[in-house]
Coordinates of C-alpha atoms in Angstrom, one line a residue:
X1 CA 236.7 150.9 56.2
X2 CA 239.2 150.2 53.7
X3 CA 242.3 152.2 52.5
X4 CA 240.4 153.3 49.4
X5 CA 237.6 154.8 51.2
X6 CA 239.9 156.3 53.7
X7 CA 241.7 157.9 50.8
X8 CA 238.5 159.2 49.0
X9 CA 237.0 160.8 52.1
X10 CA 240.3 162.6 52.7
X11 CA 240.2 164.1 49.4
X12 CA 236.6 165.0 49.0
X13 CA 236.9 167.0 52.6
X14 CA 240.3 168.2 52.1
X15 CA 241.2 166.8 55.3
X16 CA 244.4 164.9 55.7
X17 CA 243.4 162.1 57.6
X18 CA 246.3 160.1 59.4
X19 CA 244.7 156.9 61.2
X20 CA 241.5 156.0 62.3
X21 CA 239.9 153.7 65.0
X22 CA 236.7 151.6 64.9
X23 CA 234.1 152.6 67.5
X24 CA 231.4 150.4 66.3
X25 CA 230.9 148.4 63.1
X26 CA 229.9 151.5 61.2
X27 CA 231.6 154.3 62.9
X28 CA 235.2 155.4 63.2
X29 CA 237.2 158.0 65.2
X30 CA 239.7 159.6 62.8
X31 CA 242.8 161.3 63.7
X32 CA 244.2 164.0 61.4
X33 CA 247.8 165.2 60.6
X34 CA 247.2 168.4 62.4
X35 CA 245.9 166.7 65.4
X36 CA 242.1 167.4 65.0
X37 CA 239.6 164.4 65.6
X38 CA 236.7 163.7 63.3
X39 CA 234.0 161.0 63.5
X40 CA 232.9 159.0 60.3
X41 CA 229.7 156.9 60.2
X42 CA 228.6 154.7 57.2
X43 CA 225.1 155.4 56.5
X44 CA 222.7 155.1 53.8
X45 CA 222.0 157.7 50.8
X46 CA 218.5 158.8 52.1
X47 CA 220.1 160.4 55.1
X48 CA 221.3 163.2 53.0
X49 CA 217.8 164.3 52.4
X50 CA 216.9 164.1 56.2
X51 CA 220.0 166.4 57.1
X52 CA 219.1 168.6 54.4
X53 CA 215.6 169.0 55.6
X54 CA 216.6 169.7 59.0
X55 CA 219.2 172.3 57.8
X56 CA 216.6 174.0 55.3
X57 CA 214.1 174.3 58.3
X58 CA 216.9 176.0 60.5
X59 CA 216.9 173.3 63.1
X60 CA 219.9 174.1 65.1
X61 CA 220.1 171.2 67.9
X62 CA 221.4 168.7 65.3
X63 CA 225.1 167.9 65.0
X64 CA 225.4 168.3 61.2
X65 CA 228.1 166.5 59.0
X66 CA 230.6 168.6 57.4
X67 CA 229.7 169.5 53.8
X68 CA 232.0 167.7 51.3
X69 CA 233.5 169.6 48.4
X70 CA 230.3 168.9 46.5
X71 CA 228.2 170.6 49.0
X72 CA 226.6 167.7 50.3
X73 CA 226.4 166.2 53.7
X74 CA 227.0 162.6 52.7
X75 CA 229.6 161.2 50.2
X76 CA 228.8 158.2 48.3
X77 CA 231.3 155.4 47.6
X78 CA 229.9 152.4 45.7
X79 CA 226.8 151.1 47.4
X80 CA 227.5 152.8 50.6
X81 CA 227.5 156.5 51.8
X82 CA 229.5 158.1 54.5
X83 CA 229.4 161.3 56.5
X84 CA 232.1 163.1 58.7
X85 CA 231.4 165.2 61.7
X86 CA 233.6 167.1 64.2
X87 CA 234.5 164.8 67.0
X88 CA 232.6 166.1 70.1
X89 CA 233.4 164.6 73.5
X90 CA 230.1 164.4 75.5
X91 CA 230.4 165.9 78.8
X92 CA 229.2 163.5 81.6
X93 CA 225.8 164.1 82.8
X94 CA 223.4 162.4 85.1
X95 CA 221.2 160.2 83.4
X96 CA 218.0 161.8 84.9
X97 CA 219.2 165.0 83.7
X98 CA 220.0 163.9 80.3
X99 CA 216.8 162.3 79.8
X100 CA 215.0 165.6 80.5
X101 CA 217.4 167.3 78.2
X102 CA 216.8 164.6 75.5
X103 CA 213.1 165.2 75.6
X104 CA 213.4 168.9 75.4
X105 CA 215.5 168.6 72.1
X106 CA 213.1 166.0 70.7
X107 CA 210.4 168.5 71.3
X108 CA 212.4 171.3 69.8
X109 CA 212.5 169.4 66.6
X110 CA 208.9 168.2 66.6
X111 CA 207.3 171.4 67.1
X112 CA 209.4 173.1 64.6
X113 CA 209.0 170.9 61.8
X114 CA 205.2 169.8 62.2
X115 CA 202.5 170.3 59.6
X116 CA 198.9 169.3 59.6
X117 CA 197.7 166.0 57.7
X118 CA 194.5 163.9 57.4
X119 CA 194.9 160.3 58.6
X120 CA 194.7 158.1 55.5
X121 CA 191.8 155.8 55.9
X122 CA 193.2 153.2 53.6
X123 CA 196.8 153.2 54.8
X124 CA 196.3 153.9 58.6
X125 CA 193.3 151.7 59.0
X126 CA 195.0 148.8 57.0
X127 CA 198.2 149.3 59.4
X128 CA 196.1 149.5 62.5
X129 CA 194.3 146.3 61.5
X130 CA 197.5 144.4 60.7
X131 CA 198.8 145.5 64.3
X132 CA 195.8 144.4 66.0
X133 CA 195.8 141.1 64.1
X134 CA 199.3 140.6 65.3
X135 CA 198.5 141.5 68.9
X136 CA 195.5 139.1 68.9
X137 CA 197.9 136.3 67.7
X138 CA 200.0 137.3 70.7
X139 CA 196.9 137.3 73.2
X140 CA 195.8 134.0 72.0
X141 CA 199.2 132.6 72.2
X142 CA 199.7 133.8 75.8
X143 CA 196.2 132.8 76.8
X144 CA 196.8 129.1 75.5
X145 CA 200.2 129.0 77.2
X146 CA 198.8 130.0 80.4
X147 CA 195.9 127.6 80.2
X148 CA 198.6 124.9 79.6
X149 CA 200.4 126.0 82.7
X150 CA 197.3 125.8 84.8
X151 CA 196.9 122.1 83.7
X152 CA 200.4 120.9 84.7
X153 CA 202.0 120.5 88.2
X154 CA 202.9 123.9 89.8
X155 CA 206.4 124.9 90.5
X156 CA 208.4 128.0 90.9
X157 CA 208.1 128.9 87.2
X158 CA 204.2 128.4 87.4
X159 CA 203.8 130.6 90.2
X160 CA 205.7 133.7 88.3
X161 CA 203.7 133.1 85.2
X162 CA 200.2 132.8 86.8
X163 CA 200.9 135.6 89.2
X164 CA 201.9 138.1 86.7
X165 CA 199.4 137.1 84.1
X166 CA 196.7 139.8 85.5
X167 CA 199.0 142.5 84.5
X168 CA 199.0 141.3 81.0
X169 CA 195.2 141.0 80.9
X170 CA 195.1 144.7 82.2
X171 CA 197.4 145.8 79.3
X172 CA 195.4 143.9 76.9
X173 CA 192.1 145.7 78.0
X174 CA 193.6 149.1 77.8
X175 CA 195.3 148.4 74.5
X176 CA 191.9 147.2 73.1
X177 CA 190.0 150.3 74.3
X178 CA 192.7 152.7 72.9
X179 CA 192.6 150.7 69.6
X180 CA 188.9 151.5 69.1
X181 CA 189.4 155.2 69.8
X182 CA 192.3 155.2 67.4
X183 CA 190.3 153.3 64.7
X184 CA 187.5 155.9 65.2
X185 CA 189.9 158.7 64.4
X186 CA 191.0 157.1 61.3
X187 CA 187.5 156.6 60.0
X188 CA 186.9 160.2 60.6
X189 CA 190.0 161.3 58.6
X190 CA 191.1 163.2 61.6
X191 CA 193.7 165.9 61.0
X192 CA 196.8 165.4 63.1
X193 CA 200.5 166.9 63.4
X194 CA 203.1 165.1 61.7
X195 CA 206.6 166.1 62.1
X196 CA 210.1 164.9 61.9
X197 CA 210.5 162.1 64.4
X198 CA 214.0 160.9 65.3
X199 CA 212.8 157.3 65.8
X200 CA 215.8 156.3 67.7
X201 CA 215.7 158.4 70.8
X202 CA 218.6 157.0 73.1
X203 CA 220.4 158.8 75.9
X204 CA 223.8 158.3 73.9
X205 CA 222.2 160.1 70.9
X206 CA 222.4 163.4 72.7
X207 CA 225.6 165.2 73.2
X208 CA 226.1 167.9 75.9
X209 CA 229.3 170.0 75.0
X210 CA 230.2 173.6 76.0
X211 CA 226.6 174.5 77.0
X212 CA 225.2 173.2 73.8
X213 CA 223.1 170.0 73.2
X214 CA 223.0 168.2 69.8
X215 CA 220.9 165.3 68.7
X216 CA 222.9 162.9 66.6
X217 CA 222.2 159.5 64.7
X218 CA 219.2 160.4 62.6
X219 CA 219.7 157.8 60.3
X220 CA 216.2 156.0 61.0
X221 CA 214.4 159.4 61.5
X222 CA 211.3 159.7 59.3
X223 CA 208.0 162.1 59.1
X224 CA 205.6 160.6 61.5
X225 CA 203.5 161.4 64.4
X226 CA 205.8 162.4 67.4
X227 CA 204.0 159.8 69.7
X228 CA 206.5 157.3 68.3
X229 CA 209.4 159.1 69.6
X230 CA 207.8 159.6 73.0
X231 CA 207.0 155.7 73.3
X232 CA 210.7 154.8 72.3
X233 CA 211.8 157.4 74.7
X234 CA 210.0 156.3 77.6
X235 CA 210.9 152.6 77.0
X236 CA 214.6 154.0 76.9
X237 CA 214.4 156.0 80.0
X238 CA 211.8 153.8 82.0
X239 CA 214.4 152.6 84.6
X240 CA 215.4 156.1 85.5
X241 CA 214.0 157.8 88.6
X242 CA 211.9 160.3 86.9
X243 CA 208.4 161.6 87.3
X244 CA 207.2 160.4 83.9
X245 CA 203.6 161.5 84.4
X246 CA 204.6 165.0 84.8
X247 CA 207.2 164.9 82.2
X248 CA 205.2 163.4 79.4
X249 CA 201.8 164.8 80.2
X250 CA 203.6 168.3 80.0
X251 CA 204.9 167.5 76.5
X252 CA 201.5 166.3 75.3
X253 CA 199.6 169.3 77.0
X254 CA 200.9 171.0 74.1
X255 CA 198.5 169.2 71.9
X256 CA 194.7 169.9 71.3
X257 CA 193.3 166.5 72.3
X258 CA 194.0 163.0 73.5
X259 CA 194.8 161.5 70.1
X260 CA 198.7 161.8 70.7
X261 CA 198.8 160.7 74.2
X262 CA 196.4 157.6 73.4
X263 CA 198.8 156.7 70.4
X264 CA 201.7 156.8 72.9
X265 CA 200.2 154.4 75.4
X266 CA 199.1 152.2 72.3
X267 CA 202.7 152.1 71.0
X268 CA 204.3 151.5 74.4
X269 CA 202.0 148.5 75.1
X270 CA 202.6 147.2 71.5
X271 CA 206.4 147.0 71.9
X272 CA 205.9 145.5 75.4
X273 CA 203.7 142.7 73.9
X274 CA 206.2 142.3 70.9
X275 CA 208.8 141.5 73.7
X276 CA 207.0 138.4 75.0
X277 CA 209.1 135.2 74.6
X278 CA 207.2 132.0 75.0
X279 CA 209.2 128.9 74.8
X280 CA 207.9 126.6 77.6
X281 CA 207.3 126.5 81.2
X282 CA 211.1 127.3 81.9
X283 CA 213.3 129.9 83.4
X284 CA 213.6 132.1 80.1
X285 CA 209.7 132.2 79.7
X286 CA 209.1 132.8 83.4
X287 CA 211.8 135.7 83.6
X288 CA 210.4 137.2 80.2
X289 CA 206.8 137.1 81.8
X290 CA 208.1 138.8 84.9
X291 CA 210.1 141.4 83.1
X292 CA 207.3 142.3 80.5
X293 CA 204.3 142.1 83.1
X294 CA 206.5 144.5 85.4
X295 CA 206.9 146.9 82.4
X296 CA 203.1 147.0 82.0
X297 CA 202.3 147.4 85.5
X298 CA 204.8 150.4 85.7
X299 CA 203.2 151.9 82.6
X300 CA 199.7 151.6 84.3
X301 CA 200.9 153.1 87.6
X302 CA 203.1 155.8 86.1
X303 CA 200.2 157.2 84.2
X304 CA 197.2 156.4 86.4
X305 CA 195.8 154.0 83.6
X306 CA 193.8 151.8 86.1
X307 CA 190.8 154.5 85.6
X308 CA 190.5 152.7 82.0
X309 CA 190.2 149.2 83.5

């Protein structure tokens, strides 16, 4: 952030900034002459609409930017936009507790911004076909690779790959079965809940301060199906010692059918398969095989998905 931007923001917010310190490439902690601290983030102009939408809906668990002299949450400067918030120090909370709190706050936003909408046969089916074509490519690539491994002399890498391939096949079978159900729902123009989804639900995107909890960093947010947030939430928190079956099933119990939870499983498995790295029968590939197969195995165990096999 150069001095020109620093000066402009100081003027448009009537705050006398004294100094700033980069936190990340796009975020800054700012110290004012009166000793108060603020947080500045470089973002894109569309984020103005997202904050305005939540503000107009009366959503309270968002850390809103301070409005500038023009009554806007974001301030444009050339091709970039910036917003300023009060600097709130996040209270230290055990990660498991923070994860539960995060889901509560996501649910608060989902269930207070939703509306019913029919799935688009043209768009949704085309998107689903594109995803499945990509997955089929991954399946074929993995199958060819495993066959190659089977024809070569066994070593420590071969054992890891072949031992864990069965979990990959289990994930493929579950994914294929769910895909058929989702396509059927799309063809029937099923009416489902769309809502404001955060789309980047990380533990450090929830602040705990003075008994209040705030979601932050909604830059990637959009209107969509809340299963997306749940899938990314599960992947973010999967290493924590939580009863995910109870927590996530409780969330989806608020919906009238299995569509949302099926879509959740589909998205989680999709992200896992996207994570495959196949280079050769080497350390990188074998460790990646072990990691992704363990993720798939854990998902199946967490939600008793073996019943679908």
